PDB file of C-alpha atoms and ligand atoms in Angstrom:
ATOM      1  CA  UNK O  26       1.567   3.784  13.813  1.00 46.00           C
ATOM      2  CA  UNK O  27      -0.973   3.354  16.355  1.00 45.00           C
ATOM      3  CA  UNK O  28      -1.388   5.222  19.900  1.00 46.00           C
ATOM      4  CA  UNK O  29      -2.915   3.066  22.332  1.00 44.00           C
ATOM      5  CA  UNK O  30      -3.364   6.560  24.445  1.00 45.00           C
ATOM      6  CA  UNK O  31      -5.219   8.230  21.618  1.00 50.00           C
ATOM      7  CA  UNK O  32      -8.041  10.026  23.019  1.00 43.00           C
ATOM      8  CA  UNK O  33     -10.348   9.528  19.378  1.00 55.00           C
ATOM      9  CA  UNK O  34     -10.690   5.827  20.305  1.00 57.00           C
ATOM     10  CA  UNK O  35     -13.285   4.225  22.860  1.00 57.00           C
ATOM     11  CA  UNK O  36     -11.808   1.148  24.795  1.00 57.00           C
ATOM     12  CA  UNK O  37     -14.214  -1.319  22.670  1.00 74.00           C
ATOM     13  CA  UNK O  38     -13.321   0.373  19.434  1.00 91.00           C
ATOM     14  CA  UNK O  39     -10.976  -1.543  16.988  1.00 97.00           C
ATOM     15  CA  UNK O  40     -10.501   1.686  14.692  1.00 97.00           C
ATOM     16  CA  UNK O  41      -6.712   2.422  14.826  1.00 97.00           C
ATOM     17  CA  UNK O  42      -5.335   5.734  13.475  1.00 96.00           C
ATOM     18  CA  UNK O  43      -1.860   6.025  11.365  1.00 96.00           C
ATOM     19  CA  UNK O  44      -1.546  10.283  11.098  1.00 96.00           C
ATOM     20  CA  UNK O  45       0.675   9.893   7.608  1.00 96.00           C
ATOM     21  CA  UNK O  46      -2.644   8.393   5.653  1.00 97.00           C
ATOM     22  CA  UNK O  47      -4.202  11.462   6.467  1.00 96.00           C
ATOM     23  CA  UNK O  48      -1.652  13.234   5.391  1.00 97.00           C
ATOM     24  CA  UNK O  49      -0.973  11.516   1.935  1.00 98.00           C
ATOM     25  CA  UNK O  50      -4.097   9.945   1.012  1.00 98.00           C
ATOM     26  CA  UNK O  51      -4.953  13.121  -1.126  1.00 98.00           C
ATOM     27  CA  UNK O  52      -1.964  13.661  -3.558  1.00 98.00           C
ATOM     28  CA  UNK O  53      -2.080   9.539  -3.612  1.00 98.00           C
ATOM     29  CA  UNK O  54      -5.908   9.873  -4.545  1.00 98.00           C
ATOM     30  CA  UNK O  55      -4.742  11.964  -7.706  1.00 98.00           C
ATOM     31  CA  UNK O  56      -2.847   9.905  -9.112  1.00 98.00           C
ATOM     32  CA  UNK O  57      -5.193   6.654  -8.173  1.00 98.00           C
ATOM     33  CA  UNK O  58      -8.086   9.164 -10.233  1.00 98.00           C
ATOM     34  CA  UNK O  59      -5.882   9.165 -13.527  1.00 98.00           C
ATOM     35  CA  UNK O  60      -4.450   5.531 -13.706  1.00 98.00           C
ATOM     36  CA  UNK O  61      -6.956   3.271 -12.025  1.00 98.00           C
ATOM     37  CA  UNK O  62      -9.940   2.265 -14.027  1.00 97.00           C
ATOM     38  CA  UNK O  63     -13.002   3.247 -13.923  1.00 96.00           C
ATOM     39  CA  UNK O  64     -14.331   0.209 -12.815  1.00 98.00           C
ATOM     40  CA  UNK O  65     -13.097  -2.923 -11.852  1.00 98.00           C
ATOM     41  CA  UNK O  66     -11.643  -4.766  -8.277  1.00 98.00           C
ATOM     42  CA  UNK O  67      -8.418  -2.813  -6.680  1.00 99.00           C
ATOM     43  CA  UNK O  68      -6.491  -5.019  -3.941  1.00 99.00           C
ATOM     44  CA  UNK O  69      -4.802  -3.443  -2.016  1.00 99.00           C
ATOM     45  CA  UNK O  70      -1.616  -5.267  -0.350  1.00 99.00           C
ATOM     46  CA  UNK O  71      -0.854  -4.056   3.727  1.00 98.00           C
ATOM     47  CA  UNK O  72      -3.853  -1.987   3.966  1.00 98.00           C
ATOM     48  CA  UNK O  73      -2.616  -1.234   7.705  1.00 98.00           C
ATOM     49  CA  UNK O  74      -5.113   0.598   9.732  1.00 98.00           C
ATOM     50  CA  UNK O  75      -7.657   0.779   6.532  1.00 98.00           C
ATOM     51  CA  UNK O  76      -8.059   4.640   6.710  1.00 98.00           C
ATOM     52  CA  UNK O  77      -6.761   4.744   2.912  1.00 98.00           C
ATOM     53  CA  UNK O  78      -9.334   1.845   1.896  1.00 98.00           C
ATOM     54  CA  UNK O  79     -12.075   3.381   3.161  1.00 98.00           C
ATOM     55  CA  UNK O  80     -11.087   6.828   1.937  1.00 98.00           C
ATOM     56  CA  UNK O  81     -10.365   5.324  -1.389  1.00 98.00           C
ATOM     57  CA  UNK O  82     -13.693   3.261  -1.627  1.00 98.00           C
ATOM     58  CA  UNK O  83     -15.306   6.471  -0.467  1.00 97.00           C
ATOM     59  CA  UNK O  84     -14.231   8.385  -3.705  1.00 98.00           C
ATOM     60  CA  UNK O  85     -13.911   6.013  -6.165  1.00 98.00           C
ATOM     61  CA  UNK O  86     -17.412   4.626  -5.803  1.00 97.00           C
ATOM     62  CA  UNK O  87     -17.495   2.916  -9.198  1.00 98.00           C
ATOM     63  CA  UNK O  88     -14.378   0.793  -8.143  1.00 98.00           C
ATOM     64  CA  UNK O  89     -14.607  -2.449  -5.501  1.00 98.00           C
ATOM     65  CA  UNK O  90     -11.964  -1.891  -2.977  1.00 98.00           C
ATOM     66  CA  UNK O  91     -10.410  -4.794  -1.824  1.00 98.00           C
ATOM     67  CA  UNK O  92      -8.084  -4.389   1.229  1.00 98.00           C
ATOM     68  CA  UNK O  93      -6.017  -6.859   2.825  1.00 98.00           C
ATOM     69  CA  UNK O  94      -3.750  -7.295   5.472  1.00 98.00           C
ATOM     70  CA  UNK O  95      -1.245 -10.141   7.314  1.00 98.00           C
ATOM     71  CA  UNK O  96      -1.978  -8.239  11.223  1.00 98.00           C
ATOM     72  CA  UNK O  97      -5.579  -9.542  12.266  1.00 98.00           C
ATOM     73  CA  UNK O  98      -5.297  -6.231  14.641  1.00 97.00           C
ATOM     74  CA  UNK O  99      -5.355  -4.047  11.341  1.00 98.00           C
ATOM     75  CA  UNK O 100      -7.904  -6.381   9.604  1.00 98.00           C
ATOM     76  CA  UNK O 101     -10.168  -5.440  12.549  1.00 97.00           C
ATOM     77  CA  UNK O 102      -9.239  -2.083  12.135  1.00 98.00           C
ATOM     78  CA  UNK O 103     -10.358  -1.856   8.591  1.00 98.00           C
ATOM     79  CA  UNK O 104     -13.128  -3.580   9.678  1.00 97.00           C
ATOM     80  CA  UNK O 105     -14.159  -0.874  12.150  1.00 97.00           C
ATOM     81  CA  UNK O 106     -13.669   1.686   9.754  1.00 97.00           C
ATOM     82  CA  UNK O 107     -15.429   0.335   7.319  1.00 96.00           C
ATOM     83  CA  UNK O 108     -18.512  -0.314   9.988  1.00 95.00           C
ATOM     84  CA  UNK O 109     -18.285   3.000  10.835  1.00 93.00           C
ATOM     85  CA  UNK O 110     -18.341   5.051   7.570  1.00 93.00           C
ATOM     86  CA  UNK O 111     -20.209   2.760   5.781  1.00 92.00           C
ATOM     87  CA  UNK O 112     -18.579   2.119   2.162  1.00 95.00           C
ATOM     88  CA  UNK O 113     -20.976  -0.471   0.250  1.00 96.00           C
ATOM     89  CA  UNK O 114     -18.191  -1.031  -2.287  1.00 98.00           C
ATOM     90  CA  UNK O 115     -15.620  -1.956   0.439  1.00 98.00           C
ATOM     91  CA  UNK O 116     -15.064  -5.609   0.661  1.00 98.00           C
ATOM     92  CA  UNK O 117     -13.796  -7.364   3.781  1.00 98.00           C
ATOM     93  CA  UNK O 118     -10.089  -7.263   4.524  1.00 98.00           C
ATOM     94  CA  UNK O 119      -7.914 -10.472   3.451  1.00 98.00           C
ATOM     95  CA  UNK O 120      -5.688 -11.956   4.916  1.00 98.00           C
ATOM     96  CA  UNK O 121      -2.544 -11.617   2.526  1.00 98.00           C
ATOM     97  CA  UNK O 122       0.955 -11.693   3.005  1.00 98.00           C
ATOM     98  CA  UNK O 123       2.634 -10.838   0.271  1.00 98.00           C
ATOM     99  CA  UNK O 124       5.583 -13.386   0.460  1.00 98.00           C
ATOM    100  CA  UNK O 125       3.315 -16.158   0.386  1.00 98.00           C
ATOM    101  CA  UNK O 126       3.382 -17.973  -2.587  1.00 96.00           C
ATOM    102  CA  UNK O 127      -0.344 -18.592  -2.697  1.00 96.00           C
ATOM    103  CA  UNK O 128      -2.859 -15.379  -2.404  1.00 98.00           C
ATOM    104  CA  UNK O 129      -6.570 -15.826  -1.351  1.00 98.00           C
ATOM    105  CA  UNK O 130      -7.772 -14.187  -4.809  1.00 98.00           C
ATOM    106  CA  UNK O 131      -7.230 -15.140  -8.176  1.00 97.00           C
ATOM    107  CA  UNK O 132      -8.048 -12.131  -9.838  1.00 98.00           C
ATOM    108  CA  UNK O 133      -8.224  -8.138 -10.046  1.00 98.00           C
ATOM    109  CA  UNK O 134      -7.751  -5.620 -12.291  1.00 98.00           C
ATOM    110  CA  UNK O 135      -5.053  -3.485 -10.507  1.00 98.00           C
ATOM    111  CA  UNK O 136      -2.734  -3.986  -7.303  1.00 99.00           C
ATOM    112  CA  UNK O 137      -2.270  -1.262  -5.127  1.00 99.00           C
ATOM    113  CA  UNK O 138       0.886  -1.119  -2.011  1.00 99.00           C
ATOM    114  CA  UNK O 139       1.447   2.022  -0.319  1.00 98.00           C
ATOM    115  CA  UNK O 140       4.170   1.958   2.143  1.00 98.00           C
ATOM    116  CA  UNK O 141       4.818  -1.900   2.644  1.00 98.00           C
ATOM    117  CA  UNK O 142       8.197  -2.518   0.807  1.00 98.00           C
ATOM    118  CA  UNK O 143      10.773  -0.714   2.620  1.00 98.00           C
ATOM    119  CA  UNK O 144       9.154  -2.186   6.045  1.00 98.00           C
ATOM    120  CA  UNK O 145       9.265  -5.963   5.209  1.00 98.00           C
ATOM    121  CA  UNK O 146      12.164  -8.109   3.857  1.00 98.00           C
ATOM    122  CA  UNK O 147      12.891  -7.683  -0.068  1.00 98.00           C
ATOM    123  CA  UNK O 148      11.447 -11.064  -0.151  1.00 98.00           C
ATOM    124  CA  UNK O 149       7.482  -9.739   0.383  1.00 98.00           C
ATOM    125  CA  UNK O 150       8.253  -7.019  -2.261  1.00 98.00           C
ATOM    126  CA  UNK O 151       9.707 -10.121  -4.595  1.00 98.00           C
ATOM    127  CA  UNK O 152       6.233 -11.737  -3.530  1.00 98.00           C
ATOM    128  CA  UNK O 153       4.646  -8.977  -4.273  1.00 98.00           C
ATOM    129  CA  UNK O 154       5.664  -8.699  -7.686  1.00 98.00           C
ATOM    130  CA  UNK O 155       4.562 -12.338  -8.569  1.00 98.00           C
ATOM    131  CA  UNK O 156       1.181 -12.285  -7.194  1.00 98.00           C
ATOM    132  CA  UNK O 157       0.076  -9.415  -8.556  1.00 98.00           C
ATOM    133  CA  UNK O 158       1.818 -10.643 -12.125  1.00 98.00           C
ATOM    134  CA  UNK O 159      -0.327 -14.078 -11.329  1.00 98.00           C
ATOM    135  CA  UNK O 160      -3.545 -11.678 -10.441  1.00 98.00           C
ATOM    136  CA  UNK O 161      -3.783  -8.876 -13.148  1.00 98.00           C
ATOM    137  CA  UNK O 162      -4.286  -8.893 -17.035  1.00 98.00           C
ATOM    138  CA  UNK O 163      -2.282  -7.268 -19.710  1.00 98.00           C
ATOM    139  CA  UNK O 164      -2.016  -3.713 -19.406  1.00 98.00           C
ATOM    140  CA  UNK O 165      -3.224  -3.485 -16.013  1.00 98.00           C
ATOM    141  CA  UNK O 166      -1.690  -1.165 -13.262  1.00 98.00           C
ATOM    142  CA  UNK O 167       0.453  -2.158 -10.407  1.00 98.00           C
ATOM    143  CA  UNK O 168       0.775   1.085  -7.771  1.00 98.00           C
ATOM    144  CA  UNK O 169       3.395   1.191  -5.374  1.00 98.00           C
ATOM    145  CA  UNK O 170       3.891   4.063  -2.874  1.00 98.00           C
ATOM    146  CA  UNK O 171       6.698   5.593  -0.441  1.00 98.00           C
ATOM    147  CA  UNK O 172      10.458   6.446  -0.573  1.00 98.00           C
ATOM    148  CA  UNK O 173      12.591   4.926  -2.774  1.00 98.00           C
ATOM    149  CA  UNK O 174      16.405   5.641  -3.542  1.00 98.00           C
ATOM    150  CA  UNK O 175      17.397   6.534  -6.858  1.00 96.00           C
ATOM    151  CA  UNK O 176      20.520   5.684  -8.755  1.00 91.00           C
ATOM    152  CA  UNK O 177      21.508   4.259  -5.429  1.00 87.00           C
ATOM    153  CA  UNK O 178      21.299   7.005  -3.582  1.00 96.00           C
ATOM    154  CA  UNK O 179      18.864   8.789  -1.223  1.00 97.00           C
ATOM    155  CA  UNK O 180      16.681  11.454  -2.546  1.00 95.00           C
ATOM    156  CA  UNK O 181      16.419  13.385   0.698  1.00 96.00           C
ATOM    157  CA  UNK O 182      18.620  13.393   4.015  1.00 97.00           C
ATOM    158  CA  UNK O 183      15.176  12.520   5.705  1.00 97.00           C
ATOM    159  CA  UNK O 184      15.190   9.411   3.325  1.00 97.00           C
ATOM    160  CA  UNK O 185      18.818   8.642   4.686  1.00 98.00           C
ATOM    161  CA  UNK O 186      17.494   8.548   8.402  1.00 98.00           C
ATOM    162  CA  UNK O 187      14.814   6.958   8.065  1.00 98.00           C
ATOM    163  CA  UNK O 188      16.830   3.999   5.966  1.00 98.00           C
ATOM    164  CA  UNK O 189      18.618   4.286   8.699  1.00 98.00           C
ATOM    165  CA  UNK O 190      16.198   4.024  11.587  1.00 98.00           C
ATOM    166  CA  UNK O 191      14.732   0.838   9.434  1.00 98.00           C
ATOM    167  CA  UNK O 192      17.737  -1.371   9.126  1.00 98.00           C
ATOM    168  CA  UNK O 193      18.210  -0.700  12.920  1.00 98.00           C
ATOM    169  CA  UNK O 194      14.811  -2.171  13.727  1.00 98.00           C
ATOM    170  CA  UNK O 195      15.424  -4.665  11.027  1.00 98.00           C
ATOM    171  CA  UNK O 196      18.193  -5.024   8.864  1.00 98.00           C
ATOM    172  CA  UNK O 197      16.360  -7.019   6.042  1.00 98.00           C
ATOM    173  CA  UNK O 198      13.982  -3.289   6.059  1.00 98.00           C
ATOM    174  CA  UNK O 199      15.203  -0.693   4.090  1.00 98.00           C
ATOM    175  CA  UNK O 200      14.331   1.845   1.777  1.00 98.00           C
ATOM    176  CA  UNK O 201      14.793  -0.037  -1.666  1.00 98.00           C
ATOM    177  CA  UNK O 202      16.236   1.357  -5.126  1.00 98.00           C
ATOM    178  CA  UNK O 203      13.883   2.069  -7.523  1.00 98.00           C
ATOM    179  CA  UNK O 204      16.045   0.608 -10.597  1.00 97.00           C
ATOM    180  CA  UNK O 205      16.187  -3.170  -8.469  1.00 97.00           C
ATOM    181  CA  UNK O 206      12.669  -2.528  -7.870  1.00 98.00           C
ATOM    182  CA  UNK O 207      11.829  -2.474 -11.631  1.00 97.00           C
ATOM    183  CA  UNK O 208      14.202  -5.241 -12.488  1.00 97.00           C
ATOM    184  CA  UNK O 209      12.912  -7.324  -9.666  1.00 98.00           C
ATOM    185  CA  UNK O 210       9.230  -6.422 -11.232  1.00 98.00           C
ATOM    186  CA  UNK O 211       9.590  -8.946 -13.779  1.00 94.00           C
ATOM    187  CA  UNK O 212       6.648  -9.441 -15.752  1.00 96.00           C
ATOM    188  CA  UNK O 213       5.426  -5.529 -15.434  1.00 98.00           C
ATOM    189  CA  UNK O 214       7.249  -2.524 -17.145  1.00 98.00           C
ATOM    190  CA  UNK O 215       8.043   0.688 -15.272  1.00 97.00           C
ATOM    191  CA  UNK O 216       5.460   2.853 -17.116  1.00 97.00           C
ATOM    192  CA  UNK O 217       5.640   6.251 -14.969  1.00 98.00           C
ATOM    193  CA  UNK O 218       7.068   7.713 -11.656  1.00 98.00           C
ATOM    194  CA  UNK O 219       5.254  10.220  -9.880  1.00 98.00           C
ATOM    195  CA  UNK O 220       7.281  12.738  -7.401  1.00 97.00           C
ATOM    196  CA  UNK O 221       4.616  13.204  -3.917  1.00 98.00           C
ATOM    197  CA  UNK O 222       5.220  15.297  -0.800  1.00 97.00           C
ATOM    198  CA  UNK O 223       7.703  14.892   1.137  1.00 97.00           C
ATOM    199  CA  UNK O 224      10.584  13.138  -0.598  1.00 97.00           C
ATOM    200  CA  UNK O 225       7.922  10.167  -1.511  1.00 98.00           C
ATOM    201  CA  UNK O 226       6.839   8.095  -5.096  1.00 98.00           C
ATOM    202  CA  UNK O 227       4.044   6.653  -6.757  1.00 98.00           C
ATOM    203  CA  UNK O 228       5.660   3.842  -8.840  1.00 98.00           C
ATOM    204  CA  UNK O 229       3.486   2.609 -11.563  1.00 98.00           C
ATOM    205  CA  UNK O 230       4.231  -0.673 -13.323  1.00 98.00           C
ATOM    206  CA  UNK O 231       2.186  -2.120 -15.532  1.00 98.00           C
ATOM    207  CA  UNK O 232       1.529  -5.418 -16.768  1.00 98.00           C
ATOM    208  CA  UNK O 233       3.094  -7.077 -19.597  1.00 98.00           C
TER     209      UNK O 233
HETATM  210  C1  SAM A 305       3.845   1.078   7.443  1.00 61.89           C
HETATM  211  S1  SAM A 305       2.467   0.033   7.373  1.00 61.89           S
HETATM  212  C2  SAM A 305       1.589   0.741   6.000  1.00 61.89           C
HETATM  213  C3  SAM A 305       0.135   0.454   6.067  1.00 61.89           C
HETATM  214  C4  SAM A 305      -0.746   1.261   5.107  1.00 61.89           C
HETATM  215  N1  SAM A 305      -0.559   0.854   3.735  1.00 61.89           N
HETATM  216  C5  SAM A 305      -0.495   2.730   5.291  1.00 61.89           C
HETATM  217  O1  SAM A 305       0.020   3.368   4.369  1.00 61.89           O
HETATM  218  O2  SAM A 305      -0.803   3.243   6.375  1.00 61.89           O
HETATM  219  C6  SAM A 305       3.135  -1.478   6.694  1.00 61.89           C
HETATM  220  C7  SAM A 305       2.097  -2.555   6.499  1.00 61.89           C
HETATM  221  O3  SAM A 305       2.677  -3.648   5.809  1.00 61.89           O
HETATM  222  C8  SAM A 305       2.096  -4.819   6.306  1.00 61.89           C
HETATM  223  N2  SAM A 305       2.987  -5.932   5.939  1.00 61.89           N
HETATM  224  C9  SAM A 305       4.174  -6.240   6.469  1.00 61.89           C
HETATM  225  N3  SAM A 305       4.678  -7.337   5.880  1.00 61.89           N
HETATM  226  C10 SAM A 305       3.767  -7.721   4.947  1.00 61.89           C
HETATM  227  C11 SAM A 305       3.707  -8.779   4.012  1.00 61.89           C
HETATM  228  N4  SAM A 305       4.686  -9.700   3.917  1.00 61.89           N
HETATM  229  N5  SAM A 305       2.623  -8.880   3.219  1.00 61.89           N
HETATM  230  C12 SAM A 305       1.628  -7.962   3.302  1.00 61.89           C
HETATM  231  N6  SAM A 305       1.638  -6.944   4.159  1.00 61.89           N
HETATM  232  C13 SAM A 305       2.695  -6.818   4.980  1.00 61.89           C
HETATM  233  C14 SAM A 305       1.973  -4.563   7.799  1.00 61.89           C
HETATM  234  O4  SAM A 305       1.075  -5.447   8.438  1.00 61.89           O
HETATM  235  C15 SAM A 305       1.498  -3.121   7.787  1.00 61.89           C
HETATM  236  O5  SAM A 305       0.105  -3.036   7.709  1.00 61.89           O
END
């Protein structure tokens, strides 16, 4: 994700840089556009690097962007960004793992995860699905984002290697079926699936 050679970053500057967000954060914008709401708090779970928070803050100025993050590295990432763009409706990264049973907030109005599923054990996705069920009202809009299988089976050969390359790094990481993700997402119904570049989904599950 990050390169400690890259030539964009000073030696005293936390800012790290994942390529893919700049890559995705557009077509994942649109669809952030139609189903957030217009106003409200968004957490976001694994924020990584921050790049998407402050891009998203950035564009959806009538939204507060909350992003959080287990890695201090990454919360001091965000927090560089965020430093050095300047988003007033950016709040300060959390620290939030998504397995844990408790969550430092107690409230938002939809739960956004982009890439964080398939690169943690099931049990943070399972963690995932009960804090943002404890966290949002009726109605509201759970987001997740990346590859999923389908039916069991990849969707793309590139999905099958990179499965692959996963469970080698980890075996409890792995790209996860979307029907077990909507049964383990028990509280929220599987309202729409969104086909995005390069063999990825946007998931949306909404709140009972
Ligand atoms: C591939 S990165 C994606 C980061 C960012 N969302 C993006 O798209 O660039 C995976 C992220 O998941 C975070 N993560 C891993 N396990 C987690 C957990 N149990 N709870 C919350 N975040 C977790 C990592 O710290 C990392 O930031």
């Amino acid at each position: 994700m990050f390169d400690p050679l890259n030539p964009r970053n000073p030696p005293d500057d936390a800012r790290k840089h994942a390529p893919a967000t700049e890559r995705n954060r557009g077509p994942i914008l649109e669809v952030l556009r139609r189903v957030l709401p217009p106003q409200g708090l968004v957490l976001e779970v694994a924020s990584g690097t921050g790049q998407h928070a402050v891009a998203f803050a950035q564009a959806l100025p009538g939204l507060i962007w909350q992003p959080s993050d287990p890695d201090p590295d990454l919360r001091a990432s965000t927090r560089a960004w965020a430093v050095s763009v300047g988003v007033p409706n950016l709040r300060d990264p959390l620290d939030l793992n998504a397995a844990a049973a408790d969550w430092p907030i107690d409230r938002a109005d939809a739960v956004v995860c982009i890439n964080m599923i398939h690169i943690a054990p099931w049990t943070a996705a399972l963690g995932l699905f009960a804090g943002a069920a404890r966290l949002l009202p009726a109605g509201a809009p759970l987001l997740l984002y990346g590859p999923f299988r389908r039916d069991g089976g990849h969707t793309a050969p590139s999905n099958a290697e990179f499965d692959a390359s996963l469970k080698a790094r980890n075996p409890a990481w792995g790209v996860r079926d979307l029907g077990e993700v909507g049964r383990a997402a028990t509280g929220f119904t599987l309202s729409e699936v969104v086909e995005m570049p390069a063999n990825n989904l946007t998931v949306l599950l909404r709140r009972r």
